[in-house]
mmCIF file of C-alpha atoms in Angstrom:
data_model
loop_
_atom_site.group_PDB
_atom_site.id
_atom_site.type_symbol
_atom_site.label_atom_id
_atom_site.label_comp_id
_atom_site.label_asym_id
_atom_site.label_seq_id
_atom_site.Cartn_x
_atom_site.Cartn_y
_atom_site.Cartn_z
ATOM 1 C CA MET A 1 26.590 -23.675 -4.582
ATOM 2 C CA SER A 2 22.835 -23.512 -4.837
ATOM 3 C CA ARG A 3 20.180 -25.219 -6.930
ATOM 4 C CA VAL A 4 17.012 -23.777 -8.411
ATOM 5 C CA VAL A 5 13.754 -25.032 -6.866
ATOM 6 C CA HIS A 6 11.212 -26.117 -9.507
ATOM 7 C CA LYS A 7 8.493 -27.799 -7.425
ATOM 8 C CA PHE A 8 5.835 -26.117 -5.298
ATOM 9 C CA THR A 9 6.694 -26.251 -1.612
ATOM 10 C CA ARG A 10 5.725 -24.489 1.616
ATOM 11 C CA ARG A 11 9.389 -24.411 2.672
ATOM 12 C CA VAL A 12 10.376 -20.902 1.585
ATOM 13 C CA PRO A 13 13.487 -20.907 -0.619
ATOM 14 C CA GLU A 14 16.016 -18.107 -0.957
ATOM 15 C CA TRP A 15 15.534 -15.632 -3.800
ATOM 16 C CA GLN A 16 18.501 -15.030 -6.093
ATOM 17 C CA PRO A 17 18.272 -12.011 -8.426
ATOM 18 C CA ARG A 18 19.018 -12.313 -12.156
ATOM 19 C CA VAL A 19 20.071 -8.648 -12.254
ATOM 20 C CA THR A 20 22.451 -6.803 -9.939
ATOM 21 C CA PRO A 21 20.555 -5.255 -6.996
ATOM 22 C CA VAL A 22 21.157 -1.693 -5.839
ATOM 23 C CA LYS A 23 24.020 -1.631 -3.329
ATOM 24 C CA LEU A 24 22.786 -0.210 -0.044
ATOM 25 C CA ASP A 25 25.895 1.923 0.449
ATOM 26 C CA GLU A 26 25.434 3.415 -3.034
ATOM 27 C CA ALA A 27 21.686 4.052 -2.728
ATOM 28 C CA THR A 28 20.340 7.549 -3.433
ATOM 29 C CA PRO A 29 18.406 9.410 -0.693
ATOM 30 C CA GLU A 30 15.181 8.654 -2.592
ATOM 31 C CA GLN A 31 16.030 4.931 -2.706
ATOM 32 C CA LEU A 32 16.866 4.865 1.016
ATOM 33 C CA ASP A 33 13.561 6.554 1.748
ATOM 34 C CA ALA A 34 11.596 3.988 -0.310
ATOM 35 C CA LEU A 35 13.470 1.074 1.277
ATOM 36 C CA LYS A 36 12.119 2.140 4.675
ATOM 37 C CA VAL A 37 8.557 1.595 3.486
ATOM 38 C CA THR A 38 9.041 -2.171 3.477
ATOM 39 C CA PRO A 39 8.039 -4.258 6.500
ATOM 40 C CA SER A 40 11.584 -5.300 7.396
ATOM 41 C CA ASN A 41 13.758 -2.224 7.652
ATOM 42 C CA THR A 42 16.608 -3.748 9.635
ATOM 43 C CA LYS A 43 17.810 -6.111 6.912
ATOM 44 C CA VAL A 44 16.907 -5.165 3.349
ATOM 45 C CA SER A 45 16.343 -8.202 1.147
ATOM 46 C CA ALA A 46 17.949 -8.755 -2.264
ATOM 47 C CA TYR A 47 14.449 -8.593 -3.720
ATOM 48 C CA VAL A 48 13.719 -5.121 -2.340
ATOM 49 C CA LEU A 49 17.196 -3.910 -3.326
ATOM 50 C CA THR A 50 16.483 -5.158 -6.856
ATOM 51 C CA LEU A 51 13.182 -3.281 -6.991
ATOM 52 C CA ALA A 52 14.958 -0.150 -5.715
ATOM 53 C CA HIS A 53 16.200 0.287 -9.306
ATOM 54 C CA ASP A 54 12.678 1.608 -9.963
ATOM 55 C CA VAL A 55 12.243 3.572 -6.773
ATOM 56 C CA GLU A 56 9.053 5.420 -7.739
ATOM 57 C CA SER A 57 7.201 2.133 -8.322
ATOM 58 C CA LEU A 58 8.599 0.548 -5.159
ATOM 59 C CA ALA A 59 7.493 3.492 -3.024
ATOM 60 C CA VAL A 60 3.853 3.229 -4.116
ATOM 61 C CA ARG A 61 3.626 -0.552 -4.326
ATOM 62 C CA SER A 62 4.593 -1.428 -0.734
ATOM 63 C CA PRO A 63 1.671 0.411 0.939
ATOM 64 C CA LEU A 64 -0.709 -0.817 -1.772
ATOM 65 C CA PHE A 65 0.417 -4.408 -1.149
ATOM 66 C CA ASN A 66 -0.147 -4.061 2.588
ATOM 67 C CA ALA A 67 -3.609 -2.505 2.146
ATOM 68 C CA ILE A 68 -4.793 -5.261 -0.200
ATOM 69 C CA MET A 69 -3.503 -8.128 1.922
ATOM 70 C CA TYR A 70 -3.984 -6.798 5.475
ATOM 71 C CA ASP A 71 -6.608 -4.010 5.691
ATOM 72 C CA GLU A 72 -9.485 -4.890 8.011
ATOM 73 C CA GLY A 73 -12.954 -5.977 6.915
ATOM 74 C CA GLY A 74 -14.032 -7.868 3.818
ATOM 75 C CA MET A 75 -12.423 -11.203 3.054
ATOM 76 C CA SER A 76 -10.486 -13.154 5.694
ATOM 77 C CA ARG A 77 -6.704 -13.045 5.520
ATOM 78 C CA ALA A 78 -6.477 -16.775 4.789
ATOM 79 C CA GLU A 79 -8.875 -16.480 1.849
ATOM 80 C CA ARG A 80 -6.915 -13.537 0.433
ATOM 81 C CA GLU A 81 -3.857 -15.790 0.626
ATOM 82 C CA LEU A 82 -5.776 -18.355 -1.439
ATOM 83 C CA GLY A 83 -6.082 -15.745 -4.217
ATOM 84 C CA ALA A 84 -2.335 -15.117 -3.968
ATOM 85 C CA ILE A 85 -1.595 -18.846 -4.129
ATOM 86 C CA ALA A 86 -3.828 -19.382 -7.179
ATOM 87 C CA ALA A 87 -2.086 -16.587 -9.108
ATOM 88 C CA SER A 88 1.342 -17.858 -8.064
ATOM 89 C CA MET A 89 0.500 -21.389 -9.222
ATOM 90 C CA VAL A 90 -0.746 -20.184 -12.636
ATOM 91 C CA ASN A 91 2.398 -18.083 -13.082
ATOM 92 C CA ARG A 92 4.602 -20.781 -11.485
ATOM 93 C CA CYS A 93 6.151 -18.331 -9.048
ATOM 94 C CA ILE A 94 7.618 -20.963 -6.715
ATOM 95 C CA TYR A 95 8.840 -18.374 -4.235
ATOM 96 C CA CYS A 96 5.522 -16.483 -3.956
ATOM 97 C CA ALA A 97 3.576 -19.751 -3.742
ATOM 98 C CA ALA A 98 5.820 -20.943 -0.889
ATOM 99 C CA VAL A 99 5.531 -17.736 1.148
ATOM 100 C CA HIS A 100 1.762 -17.533 0.800
ATOM 101 C CA ALA A 101 1.046 -21.244 1.220
ATOM 102 C CA ASP A 102 3.075 -21.115 4.429
ATOM 103 C CA ARG A 103 1.031 -18.078 5.580
ATOM 104 C CA HIS A 104 -2.228 -19.783 4.662
ATOM 105 C CA ALA A 105 -1.261 -22.900 6.624
ATOM 106 C CA LYS A 106 -0.303 -20.815 9.663
ATOM 107 C CA LEU A 107 -3.494 -18.701 9.534
ATOM 108 C CA GLU A 108 -5.642 -21.825 9.198
ATOM 109 C CA GLY A 109 -3.612 -23.947 11.589
ATOM 110 C CA SER A 110 -3.654 -26.641 8.919
ATOM 111 C CA THR A 111 -1.686 -27.655 5.843
ATOM 112 C CA ASP A 112 -4.645 -29.581 4.417
ATOM 113 C CA VAL A 113 -5.712 -27.057 1.749
ATOM 114 C CA THR A 114 -2.233 -26.228 0.465
ATOM 115 C CA ASP A 115 -1.193 -29.913 0.526
ATOM 116 C CA LYS A 116 -4.133 -30.658 -1.765
ATOM 117 C CA LEU A 117 -3.479 -27.664 -4.013
ATOM 118 C CA PHE A 118 0.177 -28.510 -4.509
ATOM 119 C CA ALA A 119 -0.672 -32.179 -5.160
ATOM 120 C CA ASP A 120 -3.719 -31.778 -7.411
ATOM 121 C CA GLY A 121 -3.863 -28.124 -8.563
ATOM 122 C CA ALA A 122 -7.165 -27.275 -10.248
ATOM 123 C CA ASN A 123 -8.517 -30.745 -9.368
ATOM 124 C CA ALA A 124 -7.886 -30.417 -5.624
ATOM 125 C CA ASP A 125 -10.732 -31.716 -3.455
ATOM 126 C CA LEU A 126 -11.584 -28.557 -1.451
ATOM 127 C CA SER A 127 -14.615 -27.285 0.471
ATOM 128 C CA ALA A 128 -17.240 -25.694 -1.802
ATOM 129 C CA ARG A 129 -16.204 -22.220 -0.655
ATOM 130 C CA ASP A 130 -12.453 -22.728 -1.109
ATOM 131 C CA ALA A 131 -13.059 -24.455 -4.465
ATOM 132 C CA ALA A 132 -15.097 -21.494 -5.759
ATOM 133 C CA ILE A 133 -12.436 -19.047 -4.525
ATOM 134 C CA PHE A 134 -9.547 -20.981 -6.037
ATOM 135 C CA ALA A 135 -11.309 -21.549 -9.387
ATOM 136 C CA PHE A 136 -12.167 -17.853 -9.780
ATOM 137 C CA ALA A 137 -8.660 -16.740 -8.811
ATOM 138 C CA ARG A 138 -7.002 -19.299 -11.085
ATOM 139 C CA LYS A 139 -9.052 -18.242 -14.094
ATOM 140 C CA LEU A 140 -8.612 -14.506 -13.407
ATOM 141 C CA SER A 141 -4.848 -15.138 -13.342
ATOM 142 C CA GLU A 142 -4.694 -16.788 -16.752
ATOM 143 C CA ALA A 143 -3.596 -14.745 -19.771
ATOM 144 C CA PRO A 144 -5.968 -13.546 -21.045
ATOM 145 C CA PRO A 145 -8.152 -13.770 -17.918
ATOM 146 C CA SER A 146 -10.769 -16.479 -18.442
ATOM 147 C CA ALA A 147 -13.013 -16.055 -15.380
ATOM 148 C CA GLY A 148 -16.653 -15.691 -16.392
ATOM 149 C CA ALA A 149 -20.107 -14.942 -15.027
ATOM 150 C CA ASP A 150 -20.502 -18.567 -13.886
ATOM 151 C CA ASP A 151 -17.429 -18.258 -11.676
ATOM 152 C CA VAL A 152 -18.858 -15.177 -9.936
ATOM 153 C CA THR A 153 -22.192 -16.949 -9.525
ATOM 154 C CA ALA A 154 -20.319 -19.845 -7.903
ATOM 155 C CA LEU A 155 -18.701 -17.394 -5.459
ATOM 156 C CA ARG A 156 -22.087 -15.967 -4.509
ATOM 157 C CA GLU A 157 -23.611 -19.433 -4.152
ATOM 158 C CA ALA A 158 -20.715 -20.352 -1.858
ATOM 159 C CA GLY A 159 -21.777 -17.433 0.369
ATOM 160 C CA LEU A 160 -19.297 -14.690 -0.569
ATOM 161 C CA GLU A 161 -20.497 -11.117 -0.250
ATOM 162 C CA ASP A 162 -19.525 -8.240 -2.542
ATOM 163 C CA ALA A 163 -16.842 -6.951 -0.165
ATOM 164 C CA GLU A 164 -15.247 -10.411 -0.108
ATOM 165 C CA ILE A 165 -15.390 -10.853 -3.874
ATOM 166 C CA LEU A 166 -13.776 -7.431 -4.316
ATOM 167 C CA ASP A 167 -10.953 -8.397 -1.925
ATOM 168 C CA LEU A 168 -10.459 -11.653 -3.822
ATOM 169 C CA ILE A 169 -10.189 -9.772 -7.138
ATOM 170 C CA LEU A 170 -7.652 -7.420 -5.560
ATOM 171 C CA SER A 171 -5.461 -10.037 -3.882
ATOM 172 C CA THR A 172 -5.461 -12.279 -6.963
ATOM 173 C CA SER A 173 -4.633 -9.390 -9.297
ATOM 174 C CA LEU A 174 -1.946 -8.117 -6.920
ATOM 175 C CA PHE A 175 -0.145 -11.417 -7.355
ATOM 176 C CA GLY A 176 -0.425 -11.034 -11.114
ATOM 177 C CA TRP A 177 1.869 -8.106 -10.344
ATOM 178 C CA ALA A 178 4.092 -9.652 -7.661
ATOM 179 C CA ASN A 179 4.645 -12.863 -9.658
ATOM 180 C CA ARG A 180 5.832 -10.846 -12.659
ATOM 181 C CA LEU A 181 8.537 -9.299 -10.486
ATOM 182 C CA MET A 182 9.595 -12.219 -8.336
ATOM 183 C CA HIS A 183 9.414 -15.006 -10.930
ATOM 184 C CA VAL A 184 10.821 -12.892 -13.768
ATOM 185 C CA LEU A 185 13.648 -11.078 -11.980
ATOM 186 C CA GLY A 186 15.063 -13.968 -9.948
ATOM 187 C CA ASP A 187 15.311 -17.652 -9.131
ATOM 188 C CA PRO A 188 14.070 -19.519 -6.043
ATOM 189 C CA VAL A 189 17.131 -21.372 -4.767
ATOM 190 C CA ARG A 190 18.165 -23.779 -2.040
ATOM 191 C CA ARG A 191 21.765 -23.898 -0.844
ATOM 192 C CA GLU A 192 23.425 -27.251 -1.514
ATOM 193 C CA GLY A 193 23.695 -29.172 1.701
ATOM 194 C CA SER A 194 20.655 -27.516 3.295
ATOM 195 C CA ALA A 195 18.032 -30.157 3.959
ATOM 196 C CA MET B 1 -10.284 13.229 -8.218
ATOM 197 C CA SER B 2 -13.179 10.961 -7.228
ATOM 198 C CA VAL B 3 -12.098 7.373 -6.886
ATOM 199 C CA PHE B 4 -14.581 6.544 -9.660
ATOM 200 C CA GLU B 5 -12.560 8.705 -12.053
ATOM 201 C CA THR B 6 -9.426 6.597 -11.658
ATOM 202 C CA SER B 7 -8.385 4.736 -14.830
ATOM 203 C CA THR B 8 -9.139 1.303 -13.421
ATOM 204 C CA LEU B 9 -12.699 2.052 -12.290
ATOM 205 C CA ARG B 10 -13.465 3.990 -15.474
ATOM 206 C CA ALA B 11 -12.224 1.063 -17.554
ATOM 207 C CA ALA B 12 -14.395 -1.333 -15.550
ATOM 208 C CA GLY B 13 -17.410 0.981 -15.804
ATOM 209 C CA VAL B 14 -17.929 1.065 -12.021
ATOM 210 C CA HIS B 15 -20.007 3.971 -10.694
ATOM 211 C CA ALA B 16 -20.837 5.122 -7.170
ATOM 212 C CA ALA B 17 -24.422 3.882 -7.462
ATOM 213 C CA GLY B 18 -24.931 0.157 -6.963
ATOM 214 C CA ALA B 19 -23.601 -2.654 -4.807
ATOM 215 C CA VAL B 20 -20.209 -2.875 -6.540
ATOM 216 C CA GLY B 21 -19.742 0.893 -6.172
ATOM 217 C CA GLU B 22 -20.530 0.598 -2.471
ATOM 218 C CA ALA B 23 -17.971 -2.165 -2.005
ATOM 219 C CA VAL B 24 -15.401 -0.131 -3.932
ATOM 220 C CA GLU B 25 -15.990 2.884 -1.652
ATOM 221 C CA THR B 26 -14.883 0.814 1.344
ATOM 222 C CA ARG B 27 -11.571 0.195 -0.455
ATOM 223 C CA ALA B 28 -11.194 3.733 -1.842
ATOM 224 C CA ASN B 29 -7.637 3.915 -0.449
ATOM 225 C CA ILE B 30 -6.669 0.919 -2.612
ATOM 226 C CA PHE B 31 -8.046 2.483 -5.790
ATOM 227 C CA GLU B 32 -6.314 5.775 -4.998
ATOM 228 C CA MET B 33 -3.022 3.919 -4.510
ATOM 229 C CA THR B 34 -3.646 1.970 -7.722
ATOM 230 C CA GLN B 35 -3.887 5.294 -9.568
ATOM 231 C CA ALA B 36 -0.677 6.475 -7.865
ATOM 232 C CA ALA B 37 0.978 3.258 -9.038
ATOM 233 C CA GLU B 38 -0.182 3.878 -12.604
ATOM 234 C CA ASP B 39 1.309 7.371 -12.443
ATOM 235 C CA ALA B 40 4.608 6.007 -11.077
ATOM 236 C CA VAL B 41 4.896 3.186 -13.600
ATOM 237 C CA LEU B 42 3.603 4.944 -16.732
ATOM 238 C CA ARG B 43 4.747 8.517 -16.097
ATOM 239 C CA PRO B 44 7.651 8.467 -13.606
ATOM 240 C CA LYS B 45 9.780 11.558 -12.989
ATOM 241 C CA ASP B 46 12.865 9.453 -13.758
ATOM 242 C CA ALA B 47 11.982 7.314 -16.775
ATOM 243 C CA GLY B 48 15.520 5.920 -17.091
ATOM 244 C CA GLY B 49 15.967 4.282 -20.501
ATOM 245 C CA VAL B 50 12.242 3.600 -20.939
ATOM 246 C CA PRO B 51 10.552 6.822 -22.135
ATOM 247 C CA HIS B 52 6.934 7.623 -21.294
ATOM 248 C CA ALA B 53 5.683 7.090 -24.855
ATOM 249 C CA LEU B 54 7.259 3.630 -25.040
ATOM 250 C CA ARG B 55 5.779 2.730 -21.653
ATOM 251 C CA ALA B 56 2.327 3.816 -22.835
ATOM 252 C CA ALA B 57 2.649 1.796 -26.052
ATOM 253 C CA LEU B 58 3.679 -1.345 -24.169
ATOM 254 C CA ALA B 59 0.905 -0.852 -21.591
ATOM 255 C CA SER B 60 -1.606 -0.514 -24.426
ATOM 256 C CA ARG B 61 -0.266 -3.697 -25.990
ATOM 257 C CA ILE B 62 -0.620 -5.665 -22.736
ATOM 258 C CA ALA B 63 -4.143 -4.315 -22.160
ATOM 259 C CA ALA B 64 -5.117 -5.270 -25.720
ATOM 260 C CA GLN B 65 -3.713 -8.795 -25.245
ATOM 261 C CA ALA B 66 -5.879 -9.111 -22.127
ATOM 262 C CA GLY B 67 -8.983 -7.896 -23.988
ATOM 263 C CA GLU B 68 -9.178 -4.613 -22.012
ATOM 264 C CA THR B 69 -10.088 -2.278 -24.860
ATOM 265 C CA ALA B 70 -10.765 0.849 -22.760
ATOM 266 C CA LEU B 71 -7.351 0.683 -21.068
ATOM 267 C CA ALA B 72 -5.713 -0.205 -24.397
ATOM 268 C CA LYS B 73 -7.168 2.949 -25.939
ATOM 269 C CA GLN B 74 -6.261 5.155 -22.971
ATOM 270 C CA TYR B 75 -2.645 4.038 -23.185
ATOM 271 C CA ALA B 76 -2.451 4.124 -27.001
ATOM 272 C CA ASP B 77 -3.603 7.755 -26.872
ATOM 273 C CA ALA B 78 -0.491 8.545 -24.796
ATOM 274 C CA ALA B 79 1.928 6.489 -26.899
ATOM 275 C CA GLY B 80 3.025 9.263 -29.278
ATOM 276 C CA ASP B 81 5.657 8.140 -31.766
ATOM 277 C CA ALA B 82 5.775 4.644 -30.222
ATOM 278 C CA VAL B 83 2.089 3.976 -30.896
ATOM 279 C CA ALA B 84 2.795 1.274 -33.517
ATOM 280 C CA LEU B 85 4.024 -1.014 -30.728
ATOM 281 C CA SER B 86 0.616 -0.889 -29.071
ATOM 282 C CA ASP B 87 -0.626 -3.279 -31.763
ATOM 283 C CA PRO B 88 0.027 -6.832 -30.472
ATOM 284 C CA ALA B 89 0.596 -7.974 -34.077
ATOM 285 C CA GLN B 90 3.696 -5.715 -34.351
ATOM 286 C CA ASP B 91 6.981 -7.445 -33.490
ATOM 287 C CA GLY B 92 8.865 -4.235 -32.673
ATOM 288 C CA GLY B 93 11.114 -4.225 -35.744
ATOM 289 C CA ALA B 94 14.890 -4.106 -35.574
ATOM 290 C CA GLU B 95 14.993 -1.522 -32.793
ATOM 291 C CA HIS B 96 12.576 -3.094 -30.300
ATOM 292 C CA ARG B 97 12.223 -6.778 -31.245
ATOM 293 C CA ASP B 98 13.988 -8.220 -28.163
ATOM 294 C CA LEU B 99 12.233 -5.835 -25.816
ATOM 295 C CA VAL B 100 8.783 -6.521 -27.262
ATOM 296 C CA ALA B 101 9.346 -10.288 -27.221
ATOM 297 C CA PHE B 102 10.300 -10.073 -23.553
ATOM 298 C CA VAL B 103 7.315 -7.903 -22.630
ATOM 299 C CA ASP B 104 4.906 -10.234 -24.448
ATOM 300 C CA LYS B 105 6.330 -13.304 -22.714
ATOM 301 C CA ALA B 106 6.369 -11.715 -19.243
ATOM 302 C CA ALA B 107 2.783 -10.529 -19.710
ATOM 303 C CA THR B 108 1.172 -13.571 -21.314
ATOM 304 C CA ALA B 109 3.431 -16.599 -20.655
ATOM 305 C CA THR B 110 4.837 -15.614 -17.275
ATOM 306 C CA LYS B 111 5.408 -19.175 -16.111
ATOM 307 C CA ASP B 112 7.748 -19.822 -19.061
ATOM 308 C CA ILE B 113 10.118 -16.933 -18.280
ATOM 309 C CA ALA B 114 13.606 -18.237 -17.485
ATOM 310 C CA ALA B 115 17.039 -16.834 -16.664
ATOM 311 C CA GLU B 116 17.886 -16.824 -20.404
ATOM 312 C CA ASP B 117 15.164 -14.264 -21.084
ATOM 313 C CA ILE B 118 16.826 -11.784 -18.748
ATOM 314 C CA ALA B 119 20.290 -12.677 -20.070
ATOM 315 C CA ARG B 120 19.082 -12.005 -23.632
ATOM 316 C CA LEU B 121 17.898 -8.508 -22.670
ATOM 317 C CA GLN B 122 21.196 -7.795 -20.931
ATOM 318 C CA ALA B 123 23.114 -9.026 -23.990
ATOM 319 C CA SER B 124 21.098 -6.698 -26.220
ATOM 320 C CA GLY B 125 22.256 -3.768 -24.097
ATOM 321 C CA VAL B 126 19.316 -3.172 -21.741
ATOM 322 C CA ALA B 127 20.595 -1.916 -18.356
ATOM 323 C CA ASP B 128 19.571 -3.810 -15.218
ATOM 324 C CA ALA B 129 17.658 -0.786 -13.898
ATOM 325 C CA ASP B 130 15.663 -0.653 -17.143
ATOM 326 C CA ILE B 131 14.907 -4.385 -16.912
ATOM 327 C CA VAL B 132 13.385 -3.729 -13.482
ATOM 328 C CA ARG B 133 11.436 -0.753 -14.887
ATOM 329 C CA LEU B 134 10.075 -2.926 -17.721
ATOM 330 C CA CYS B 135 9.048 -5.659 -15.278
ATOM 331 C CA GLU B 136 7.227 -3.148 -13.056
ATOM 332 C CA LEU B 137 5.396 -1.840 -16.122
ATOM 333 C CA VAL B 138 4.327 -5.295 -17.325
ATOM 334 C CA ALA B 139 3.453 -6.374 -13.787
ATOM 335 C CA PHE B 140 1.396 -3.296 -12.950
ATOM 336 C CA VAL B 141 -0.652 -3.514 -16.149
ATOM 337 C CA ALA B 142 -1.175 -7.250 -15.538
ATOM 338 C CA TYR B 143 -2.641 -6.269 -12.152
ATOM 339 C CA GLN B 144 -4.745 -3.423 -13.516
ATOM 340 C CA VAL B 145 -6.346 -5.427 -16.346
ATOM 341 C CA ARG B 146 -7.328 -8.179 -13.887
ATOM 342 C CA VAL B 147 -8.871 -5.756 -11.425
ATOM 343 C CA ALA B 148 -10.877 -4.196 -14.269
ATOM 344 C CA ALA B 149 -11.928 -7.600 -15.645
ATOM 345 C CA GLY B 150 -12.924 -8.846 -12.193
ATOM 346 C CA LEU B 151 -14.980 -5.752 -11.399
ATOM 347 C CA ARG B 152 -16.795 -5.996 -14.711
ATOM 348 C CA LEU B 153 -17.687 -9.616 -13.925
ATOM 349 C CA MET B 154 -18.914 -8.589 -10.479
ATOM 350 C CA GLN B 155 -21.176 -5.956 -12.015
ATOM 351 C CA GLY B 156 -22.508 -8.352 -14.627
ATOM 352 C CA ALA B 157 -23.401 -10.879 -11.959
ATOM 353 C CA GLN B 158 -25.093 -8.305 -9.710
ATOM 354 C CA SER B 159 -28.256 -9.668 -8.173
#
């Protein structure tokens, strides 16, 4: 038995699909080809097998995801993760928030920022730069997006350059996409008995 | 196609000249892949049970809900006989009511989506593969409207 996780956590849960994933041994050649694009090609996750139902989208989204989160230059990786976390908190994607809070903590060598975000959300007591980044990303993630000129001014005043602001827009928006797959198509679960 | 002719940059009004255009050039690969994603999500070779016109109508609806009028118009122009659904005030009628309700909730109240919402679609006869297709459509447009909105803000705040 497993239970659904409802609270934000850095301890990454399992992801349980609400639809039946593609079965690997029944996958079409096109699906098998797209499945290889993902970072882990030895063991294909239930999530990727679920997305394989729409193989054309999966094939283009994986490289786009990697470019937005990992391409060199522009915003630091940890700050891109902050955009991902803000979107995932607005959309309450517990799974995405866990994965990217864990990455942020590892990149920073500290759980301080994500501890504060999970405890206090929009009111978290962050550095001026992190606060400006999180506020912009949170507002851009709302529906409809509510970020305004003042939020961009705050980013510039906190020292962000155009290339960094562009990367923040991209990573935040990307999680507007990822959250609407992960949070909508499945549940974050913990096996009963696992600590 | 120049990267500045992609739907997202046209909708945001970003041109090659200027600081935002310069920043965009350094991420040209991302905007090219964003256009490829639009092509895959809106106009796939295998549309399954979600035809191109219906996809365009729903994309237009989501763009309109987000206040992205240029993208809303671009998609409405491709919506053919499904164009009525591009109006967010339309509930989809007998044929599309469940589908439209799901799309609206996934696009604008994402955090409130629960297992029942997927179960309701399945009960109304939507195949699992088409549920994934619908989610990719909603999710991609949610991404695209935010990139466009963010870029427009960046341009407005240019020093």
